[in-house]
mmCIF file with all atom_site columns, C-alpha atoms in Angstrom:
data_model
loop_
_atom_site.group_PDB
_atom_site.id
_atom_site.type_symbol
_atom_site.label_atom_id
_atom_site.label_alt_id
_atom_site.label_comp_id
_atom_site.label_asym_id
_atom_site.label_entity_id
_atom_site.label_seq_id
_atom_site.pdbx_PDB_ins_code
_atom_site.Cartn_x
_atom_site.Cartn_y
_atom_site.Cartn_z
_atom_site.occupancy
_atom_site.B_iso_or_equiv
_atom_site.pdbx_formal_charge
_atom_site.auth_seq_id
_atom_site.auth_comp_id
_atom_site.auth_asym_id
_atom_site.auth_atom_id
_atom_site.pdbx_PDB_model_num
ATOM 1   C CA . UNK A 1 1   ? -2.389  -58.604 -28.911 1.00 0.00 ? 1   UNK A CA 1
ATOM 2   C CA . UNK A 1 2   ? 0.788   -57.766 -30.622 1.00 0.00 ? 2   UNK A CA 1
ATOM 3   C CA . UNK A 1 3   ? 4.164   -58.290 -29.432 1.00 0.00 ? 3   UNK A CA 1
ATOM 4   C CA . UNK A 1 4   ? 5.081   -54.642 -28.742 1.00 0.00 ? 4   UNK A CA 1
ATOM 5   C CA . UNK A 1 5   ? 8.363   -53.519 -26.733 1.00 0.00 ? 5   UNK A CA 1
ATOM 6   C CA . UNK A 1 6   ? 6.027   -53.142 -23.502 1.00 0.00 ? 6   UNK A CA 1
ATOM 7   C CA . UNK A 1 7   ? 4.641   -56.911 -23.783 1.00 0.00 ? 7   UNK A CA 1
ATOM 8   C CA . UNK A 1 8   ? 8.071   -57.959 -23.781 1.00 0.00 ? 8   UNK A CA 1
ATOM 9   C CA . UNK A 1 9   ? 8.812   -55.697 -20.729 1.00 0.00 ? 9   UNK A CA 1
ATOM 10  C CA . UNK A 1 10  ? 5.971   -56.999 -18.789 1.00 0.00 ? 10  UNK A CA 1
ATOM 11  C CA . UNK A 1 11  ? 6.487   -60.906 -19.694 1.00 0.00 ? 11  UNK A CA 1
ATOM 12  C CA . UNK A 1 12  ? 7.635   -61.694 -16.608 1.00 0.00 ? 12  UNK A CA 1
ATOM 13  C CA . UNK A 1 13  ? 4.762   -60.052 -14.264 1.00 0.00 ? 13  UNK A CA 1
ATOM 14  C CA . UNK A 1 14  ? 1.926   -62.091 -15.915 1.00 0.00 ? 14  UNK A CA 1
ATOM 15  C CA . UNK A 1 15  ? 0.640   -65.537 -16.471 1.00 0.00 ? 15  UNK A CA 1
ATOM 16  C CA . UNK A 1 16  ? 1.583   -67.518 -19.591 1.00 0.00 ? 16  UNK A CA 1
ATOM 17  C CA . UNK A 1 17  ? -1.847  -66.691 -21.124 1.00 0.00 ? 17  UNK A CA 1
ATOM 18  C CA . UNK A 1 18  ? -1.584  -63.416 -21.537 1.00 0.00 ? 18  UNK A CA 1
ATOM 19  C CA . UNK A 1 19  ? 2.518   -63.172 -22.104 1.00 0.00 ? 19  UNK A CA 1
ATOM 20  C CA . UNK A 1 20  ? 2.674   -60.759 -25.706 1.00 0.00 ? 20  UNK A CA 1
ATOM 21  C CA . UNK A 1 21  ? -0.054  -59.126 -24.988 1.00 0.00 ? 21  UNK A CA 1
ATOM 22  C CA . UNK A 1 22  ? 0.339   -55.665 -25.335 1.00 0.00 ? 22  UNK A CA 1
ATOM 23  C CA . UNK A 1 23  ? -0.186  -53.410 -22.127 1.00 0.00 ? 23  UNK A CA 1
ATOM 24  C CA . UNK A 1 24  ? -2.973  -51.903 -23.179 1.00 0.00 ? 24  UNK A CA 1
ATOM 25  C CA . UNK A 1 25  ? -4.522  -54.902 -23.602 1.00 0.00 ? 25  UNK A CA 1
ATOM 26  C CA . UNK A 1 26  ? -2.871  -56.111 -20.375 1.00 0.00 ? 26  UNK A CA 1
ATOM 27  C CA . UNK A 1 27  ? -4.694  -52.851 -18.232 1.00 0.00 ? 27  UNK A CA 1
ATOM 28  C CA . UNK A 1 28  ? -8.090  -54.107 -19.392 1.00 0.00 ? 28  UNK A CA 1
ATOM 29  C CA . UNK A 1 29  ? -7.293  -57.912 -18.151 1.00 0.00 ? 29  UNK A CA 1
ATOM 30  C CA . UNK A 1 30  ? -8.739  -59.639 -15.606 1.00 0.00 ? 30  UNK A CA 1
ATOM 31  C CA . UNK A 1 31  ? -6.070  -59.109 -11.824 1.00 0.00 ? 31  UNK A CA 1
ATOM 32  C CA . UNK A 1 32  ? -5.561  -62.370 -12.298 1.00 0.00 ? 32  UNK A CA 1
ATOM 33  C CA . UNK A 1 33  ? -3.545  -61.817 -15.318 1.00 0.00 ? 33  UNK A CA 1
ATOM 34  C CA . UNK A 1 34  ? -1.240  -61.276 -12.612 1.00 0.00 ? 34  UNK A CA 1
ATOM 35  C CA . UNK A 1 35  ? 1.188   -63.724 -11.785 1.00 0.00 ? 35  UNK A CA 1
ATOM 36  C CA . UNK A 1 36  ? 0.851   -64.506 -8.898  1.00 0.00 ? 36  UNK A CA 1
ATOM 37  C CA . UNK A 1 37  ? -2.922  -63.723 -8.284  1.00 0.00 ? 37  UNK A CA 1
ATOM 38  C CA . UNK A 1 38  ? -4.757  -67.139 -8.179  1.00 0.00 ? 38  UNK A CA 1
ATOM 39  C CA . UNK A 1 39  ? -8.514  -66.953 -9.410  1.00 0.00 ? 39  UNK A CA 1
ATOM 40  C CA . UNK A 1 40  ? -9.424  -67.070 -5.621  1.00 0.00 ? 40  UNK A CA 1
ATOM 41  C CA . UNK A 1 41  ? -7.416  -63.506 -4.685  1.00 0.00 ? 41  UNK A CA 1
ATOM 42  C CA . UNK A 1 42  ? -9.183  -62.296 -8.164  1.00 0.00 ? 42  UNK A CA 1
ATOM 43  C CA . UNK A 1 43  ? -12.247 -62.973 -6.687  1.00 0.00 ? 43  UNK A CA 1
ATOM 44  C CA . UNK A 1 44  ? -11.743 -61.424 -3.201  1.00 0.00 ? 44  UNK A CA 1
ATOM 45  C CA . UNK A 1 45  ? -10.797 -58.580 -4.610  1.00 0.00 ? 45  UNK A CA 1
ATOM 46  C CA . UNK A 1 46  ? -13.352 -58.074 -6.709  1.00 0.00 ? 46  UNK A CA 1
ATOM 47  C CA . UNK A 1 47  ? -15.778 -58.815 -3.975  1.00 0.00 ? 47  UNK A CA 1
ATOM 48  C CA . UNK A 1 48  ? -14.418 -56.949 -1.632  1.00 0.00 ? 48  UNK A CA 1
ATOM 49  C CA . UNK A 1 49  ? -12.833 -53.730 -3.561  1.00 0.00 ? 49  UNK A CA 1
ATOM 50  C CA . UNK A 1 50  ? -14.484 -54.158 -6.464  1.00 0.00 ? 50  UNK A CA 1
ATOM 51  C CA . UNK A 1 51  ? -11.292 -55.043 -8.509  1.00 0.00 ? 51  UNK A CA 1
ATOM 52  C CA . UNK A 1 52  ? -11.935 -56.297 -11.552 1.00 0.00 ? 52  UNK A CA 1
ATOM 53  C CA . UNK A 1 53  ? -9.123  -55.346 -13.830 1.00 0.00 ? 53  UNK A CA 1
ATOM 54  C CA . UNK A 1 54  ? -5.702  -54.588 -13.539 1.00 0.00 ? 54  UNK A CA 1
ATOM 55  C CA . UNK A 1 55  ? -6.403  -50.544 -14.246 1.00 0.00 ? 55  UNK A CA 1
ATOM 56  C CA . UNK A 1 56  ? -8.732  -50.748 -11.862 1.00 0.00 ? 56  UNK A CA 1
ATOM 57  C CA . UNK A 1 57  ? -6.110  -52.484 -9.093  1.00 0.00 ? 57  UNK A CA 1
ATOM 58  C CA . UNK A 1 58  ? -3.669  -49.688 -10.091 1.00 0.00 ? 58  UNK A CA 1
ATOM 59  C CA . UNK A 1 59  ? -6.446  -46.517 -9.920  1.00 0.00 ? 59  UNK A CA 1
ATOM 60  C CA . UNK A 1 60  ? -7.955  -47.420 -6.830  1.00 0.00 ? 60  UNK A CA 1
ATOM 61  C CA . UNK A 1 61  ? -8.125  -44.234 -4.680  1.00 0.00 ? 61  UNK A CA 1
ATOM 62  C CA . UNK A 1 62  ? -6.412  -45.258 -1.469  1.00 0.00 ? 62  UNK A CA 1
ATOM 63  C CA . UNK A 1 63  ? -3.905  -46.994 -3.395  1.00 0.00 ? 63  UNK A CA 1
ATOM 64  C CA . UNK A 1 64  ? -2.715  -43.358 -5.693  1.00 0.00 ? 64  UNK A CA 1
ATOM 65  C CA . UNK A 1 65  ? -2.583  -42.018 -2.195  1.00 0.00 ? 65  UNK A CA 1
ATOM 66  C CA . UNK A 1 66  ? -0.439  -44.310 -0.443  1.00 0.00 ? 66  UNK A CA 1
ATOM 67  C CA . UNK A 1 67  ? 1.916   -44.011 -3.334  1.00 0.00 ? 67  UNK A CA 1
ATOM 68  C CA . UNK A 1 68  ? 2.350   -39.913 -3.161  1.00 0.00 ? 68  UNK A CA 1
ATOM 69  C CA . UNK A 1 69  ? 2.605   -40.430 0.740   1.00 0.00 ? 69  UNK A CA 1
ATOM 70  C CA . UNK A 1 70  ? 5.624   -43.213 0.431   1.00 0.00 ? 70  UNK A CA 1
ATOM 71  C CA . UNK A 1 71  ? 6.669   -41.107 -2.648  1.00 0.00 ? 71  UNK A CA 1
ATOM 72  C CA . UNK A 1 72  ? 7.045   -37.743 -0.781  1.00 0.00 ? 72  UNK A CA 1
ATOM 73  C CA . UNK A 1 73  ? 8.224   -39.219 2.455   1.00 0.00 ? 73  UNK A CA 1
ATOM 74  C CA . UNK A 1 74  ? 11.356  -40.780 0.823   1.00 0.00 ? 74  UNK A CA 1
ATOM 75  C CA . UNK A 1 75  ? 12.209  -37.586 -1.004  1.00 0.00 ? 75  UNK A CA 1
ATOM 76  C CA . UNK A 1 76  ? 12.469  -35.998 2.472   1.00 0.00 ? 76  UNK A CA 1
ATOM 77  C CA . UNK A 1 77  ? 9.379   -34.743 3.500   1.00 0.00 ? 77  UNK A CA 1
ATOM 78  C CA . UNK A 1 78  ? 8.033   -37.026 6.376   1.00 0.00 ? 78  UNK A CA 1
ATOM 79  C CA . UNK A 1 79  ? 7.998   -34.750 8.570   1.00 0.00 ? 79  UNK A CA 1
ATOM 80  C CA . UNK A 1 80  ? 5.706   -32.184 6.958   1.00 0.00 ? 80  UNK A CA 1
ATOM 81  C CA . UNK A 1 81  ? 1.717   -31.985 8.260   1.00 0.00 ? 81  UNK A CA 1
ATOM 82  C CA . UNK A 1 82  ? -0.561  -34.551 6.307   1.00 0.00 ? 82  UNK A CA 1
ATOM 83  C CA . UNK A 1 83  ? -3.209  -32.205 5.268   1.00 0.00 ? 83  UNK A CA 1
ATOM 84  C CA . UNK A 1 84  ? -4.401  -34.307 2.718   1.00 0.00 ? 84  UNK A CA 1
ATOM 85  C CA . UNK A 1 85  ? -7.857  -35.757 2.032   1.00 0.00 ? 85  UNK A CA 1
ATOM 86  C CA . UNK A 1 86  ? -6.282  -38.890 3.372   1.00 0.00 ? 86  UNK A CA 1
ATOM 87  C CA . UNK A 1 87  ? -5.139  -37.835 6.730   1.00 0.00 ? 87  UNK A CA 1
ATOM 88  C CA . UNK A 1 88  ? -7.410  -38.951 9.814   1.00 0.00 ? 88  UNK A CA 1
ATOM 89  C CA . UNK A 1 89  ? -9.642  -36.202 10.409  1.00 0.00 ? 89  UNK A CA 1
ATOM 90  C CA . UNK A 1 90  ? -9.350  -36.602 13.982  1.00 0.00 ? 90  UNK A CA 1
ATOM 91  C CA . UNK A 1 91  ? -5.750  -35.662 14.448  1.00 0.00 ? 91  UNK A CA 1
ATOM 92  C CA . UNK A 1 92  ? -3.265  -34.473 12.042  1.00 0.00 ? 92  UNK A CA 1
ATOM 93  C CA . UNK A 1 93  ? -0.335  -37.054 11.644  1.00 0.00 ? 93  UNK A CA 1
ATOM 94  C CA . UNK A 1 94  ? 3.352   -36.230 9.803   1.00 0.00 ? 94  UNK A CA 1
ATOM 95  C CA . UNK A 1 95  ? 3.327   -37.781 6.272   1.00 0.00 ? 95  UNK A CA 1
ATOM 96  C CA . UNK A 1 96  ? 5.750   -40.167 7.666   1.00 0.00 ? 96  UNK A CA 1
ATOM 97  C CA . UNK A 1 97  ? 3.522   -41.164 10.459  1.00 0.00 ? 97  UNK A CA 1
ATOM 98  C CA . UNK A 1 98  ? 0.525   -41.481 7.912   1.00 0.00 ? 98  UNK A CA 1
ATOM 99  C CA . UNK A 1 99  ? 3.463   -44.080 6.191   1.00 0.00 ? 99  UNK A CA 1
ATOM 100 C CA . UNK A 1 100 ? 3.409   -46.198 9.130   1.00 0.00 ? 100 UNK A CA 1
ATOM 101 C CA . UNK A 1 101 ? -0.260  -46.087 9.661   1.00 0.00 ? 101 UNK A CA 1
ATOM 102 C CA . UNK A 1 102 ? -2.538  -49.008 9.364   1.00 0.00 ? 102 UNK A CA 1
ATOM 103 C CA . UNK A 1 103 ? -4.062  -49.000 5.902   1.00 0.00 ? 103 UNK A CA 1
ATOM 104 C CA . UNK A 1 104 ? -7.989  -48.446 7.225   1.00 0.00 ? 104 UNK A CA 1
ATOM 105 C CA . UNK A 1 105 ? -6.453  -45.063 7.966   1.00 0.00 ? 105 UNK A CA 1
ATOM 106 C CA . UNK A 1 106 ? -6.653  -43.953 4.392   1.00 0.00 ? 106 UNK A CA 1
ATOM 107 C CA . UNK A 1 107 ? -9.911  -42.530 2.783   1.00 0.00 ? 107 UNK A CA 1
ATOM 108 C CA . UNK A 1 108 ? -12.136 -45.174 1.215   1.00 0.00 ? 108 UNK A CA 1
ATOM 109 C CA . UNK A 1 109 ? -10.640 -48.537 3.229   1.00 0.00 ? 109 UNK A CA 1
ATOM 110 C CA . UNK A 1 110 ? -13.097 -48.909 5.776   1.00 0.00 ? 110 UNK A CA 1
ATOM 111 C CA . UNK A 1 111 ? -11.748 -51.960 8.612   1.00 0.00 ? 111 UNK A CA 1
ATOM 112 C CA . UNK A 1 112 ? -13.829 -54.292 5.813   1.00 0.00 ? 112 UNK A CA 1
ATOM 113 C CA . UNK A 1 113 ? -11.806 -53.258 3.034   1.00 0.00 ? 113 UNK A CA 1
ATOM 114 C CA . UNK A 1 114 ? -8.473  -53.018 4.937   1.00 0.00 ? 114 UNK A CA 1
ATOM 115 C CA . UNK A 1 115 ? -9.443  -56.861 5.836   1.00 0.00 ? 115 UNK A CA 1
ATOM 116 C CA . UNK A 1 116 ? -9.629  -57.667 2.396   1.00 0.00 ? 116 UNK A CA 1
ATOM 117 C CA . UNK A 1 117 ? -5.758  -56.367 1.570   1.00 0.00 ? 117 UNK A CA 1
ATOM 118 C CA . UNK A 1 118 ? -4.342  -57.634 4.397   1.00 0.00 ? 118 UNK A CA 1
ATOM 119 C CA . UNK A 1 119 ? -5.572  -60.829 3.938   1.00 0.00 ? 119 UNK A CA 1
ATOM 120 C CA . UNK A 1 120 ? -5.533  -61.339 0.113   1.00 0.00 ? 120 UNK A CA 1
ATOM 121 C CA . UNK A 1 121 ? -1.991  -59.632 -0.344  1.00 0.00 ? 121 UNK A CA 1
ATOM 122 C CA . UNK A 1 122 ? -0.823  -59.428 2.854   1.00 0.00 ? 122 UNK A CA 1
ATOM 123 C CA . UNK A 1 123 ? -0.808  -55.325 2.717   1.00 0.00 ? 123 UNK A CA 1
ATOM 124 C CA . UNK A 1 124 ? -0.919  -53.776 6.675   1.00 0.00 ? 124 UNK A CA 1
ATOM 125 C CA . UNK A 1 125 ? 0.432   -50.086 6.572   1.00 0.00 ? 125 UNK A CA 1
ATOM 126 C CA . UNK A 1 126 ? -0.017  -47.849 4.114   1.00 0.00 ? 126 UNK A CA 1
ATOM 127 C CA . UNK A 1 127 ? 3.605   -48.230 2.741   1.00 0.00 ? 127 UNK A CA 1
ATOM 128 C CA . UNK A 1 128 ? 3.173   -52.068 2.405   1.00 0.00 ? 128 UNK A CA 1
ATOM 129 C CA . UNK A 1 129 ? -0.013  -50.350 0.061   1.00 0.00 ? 129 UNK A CA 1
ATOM 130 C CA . UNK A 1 130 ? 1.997   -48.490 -2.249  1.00 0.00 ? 130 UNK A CA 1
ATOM 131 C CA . UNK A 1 131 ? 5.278   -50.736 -2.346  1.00 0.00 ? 131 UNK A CA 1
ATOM 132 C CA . UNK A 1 132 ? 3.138   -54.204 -2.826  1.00 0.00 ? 132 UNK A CA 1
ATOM 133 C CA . UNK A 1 133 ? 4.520   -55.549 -5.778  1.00 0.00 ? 133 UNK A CA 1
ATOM 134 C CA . UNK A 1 134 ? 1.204   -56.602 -7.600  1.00 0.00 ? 134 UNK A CA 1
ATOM 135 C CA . UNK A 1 135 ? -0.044  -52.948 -6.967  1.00 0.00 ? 135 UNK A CA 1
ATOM 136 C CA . UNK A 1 136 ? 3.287   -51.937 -8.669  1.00 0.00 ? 136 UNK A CA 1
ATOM 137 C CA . UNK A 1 137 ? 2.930   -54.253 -11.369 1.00 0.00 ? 137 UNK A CA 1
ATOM 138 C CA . UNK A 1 138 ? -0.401  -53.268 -11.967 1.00 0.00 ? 138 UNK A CA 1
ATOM 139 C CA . UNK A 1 139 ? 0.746   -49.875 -11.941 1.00 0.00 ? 139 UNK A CA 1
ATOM 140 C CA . UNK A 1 140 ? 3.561   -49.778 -14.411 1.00 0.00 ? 140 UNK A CA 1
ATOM 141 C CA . UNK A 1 141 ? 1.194   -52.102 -17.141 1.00 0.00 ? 141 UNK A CA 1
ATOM 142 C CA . UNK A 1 142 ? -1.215  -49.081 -16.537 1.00 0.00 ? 142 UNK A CA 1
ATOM 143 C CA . UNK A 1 143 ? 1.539   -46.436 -17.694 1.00 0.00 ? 143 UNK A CA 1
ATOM 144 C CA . UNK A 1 144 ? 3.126   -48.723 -20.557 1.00 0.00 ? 144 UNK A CA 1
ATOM 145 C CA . UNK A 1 145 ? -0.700  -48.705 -21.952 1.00 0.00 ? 145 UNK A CA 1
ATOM 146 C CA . UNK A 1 146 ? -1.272  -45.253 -21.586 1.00 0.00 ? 146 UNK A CA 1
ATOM 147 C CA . UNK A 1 147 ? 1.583   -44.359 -23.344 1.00 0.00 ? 147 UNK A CA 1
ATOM 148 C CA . UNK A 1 148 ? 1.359   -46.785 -26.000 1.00 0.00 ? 148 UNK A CA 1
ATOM 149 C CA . UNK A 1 149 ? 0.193   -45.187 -29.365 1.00 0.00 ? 149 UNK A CA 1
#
């Protein structure tokens, strides 16, 4: 619970009670560490996704995939077959239509669990998945600590 160069760097991104913390110790926090996640949206998500902490809001399966998708479609390669595990197995979509597509789409959000992103963090498509900024967040706290010594 030191003050390390990656507690300063993620000051901003989390409530007051948990500012110097360092980001391993931030990964392991409750998603309401988050600023910007009340206790209510913590508790959606963890009844709904089974979110508890803020590695798990960055791990989440759906949530790696939406980010190689967005990831690989801005470097130029929408229009290349989504053979992924996360393409609908009903029709084959570009990666840039799988981009567009509603989040329930993706393997593991079901319309229940789509429900609970759209209407906790306001997440539709799957790029609103991987650019949400508390995903993000949650995301670079999860590096910081895993490259902290």
């Amino acid at each position: 619970q030191q003050d390390t160069a990656s507690a300063v760097a993620v000051r901003g991104a989390v409530i007051k009670a948990y500012e110097g913390h360092t980001a391993r110790a931030l990964a392991e926090a409750p998603v309401a560490a988050l600023k910007g996640i009340s206790e209510h949206r913590a508790q959606a998500l963890e009844s709904g996704l089974a979110i508890h902490t803020i590695r798990e809001m960055a791990d989440l399966w759906p949530v790696r995939l939406a980010r190689a998708v967005i990831a690989l479609v801005d470097a130029g390669a929408g229009d290349e077959a989504a053979l992924c595990r996360g393409a609908a197995p009903d029709k084959q979509r570009s990666l840039a239509e799988v981009a567009d597509a509603p989040v329930s789409s993706l393997d593991g959000l079901d319309t229940n669990r789509s429900a609970v992103l759209e209407n906790v963090l306001n997440i539709r498509t799957v790029r609103d998945l991987a650019e949400n900024r508390f995903m993000r967040t949650a995301d670079a706290i999860v590096i910081l600590a895993d490259l902290e010594n």
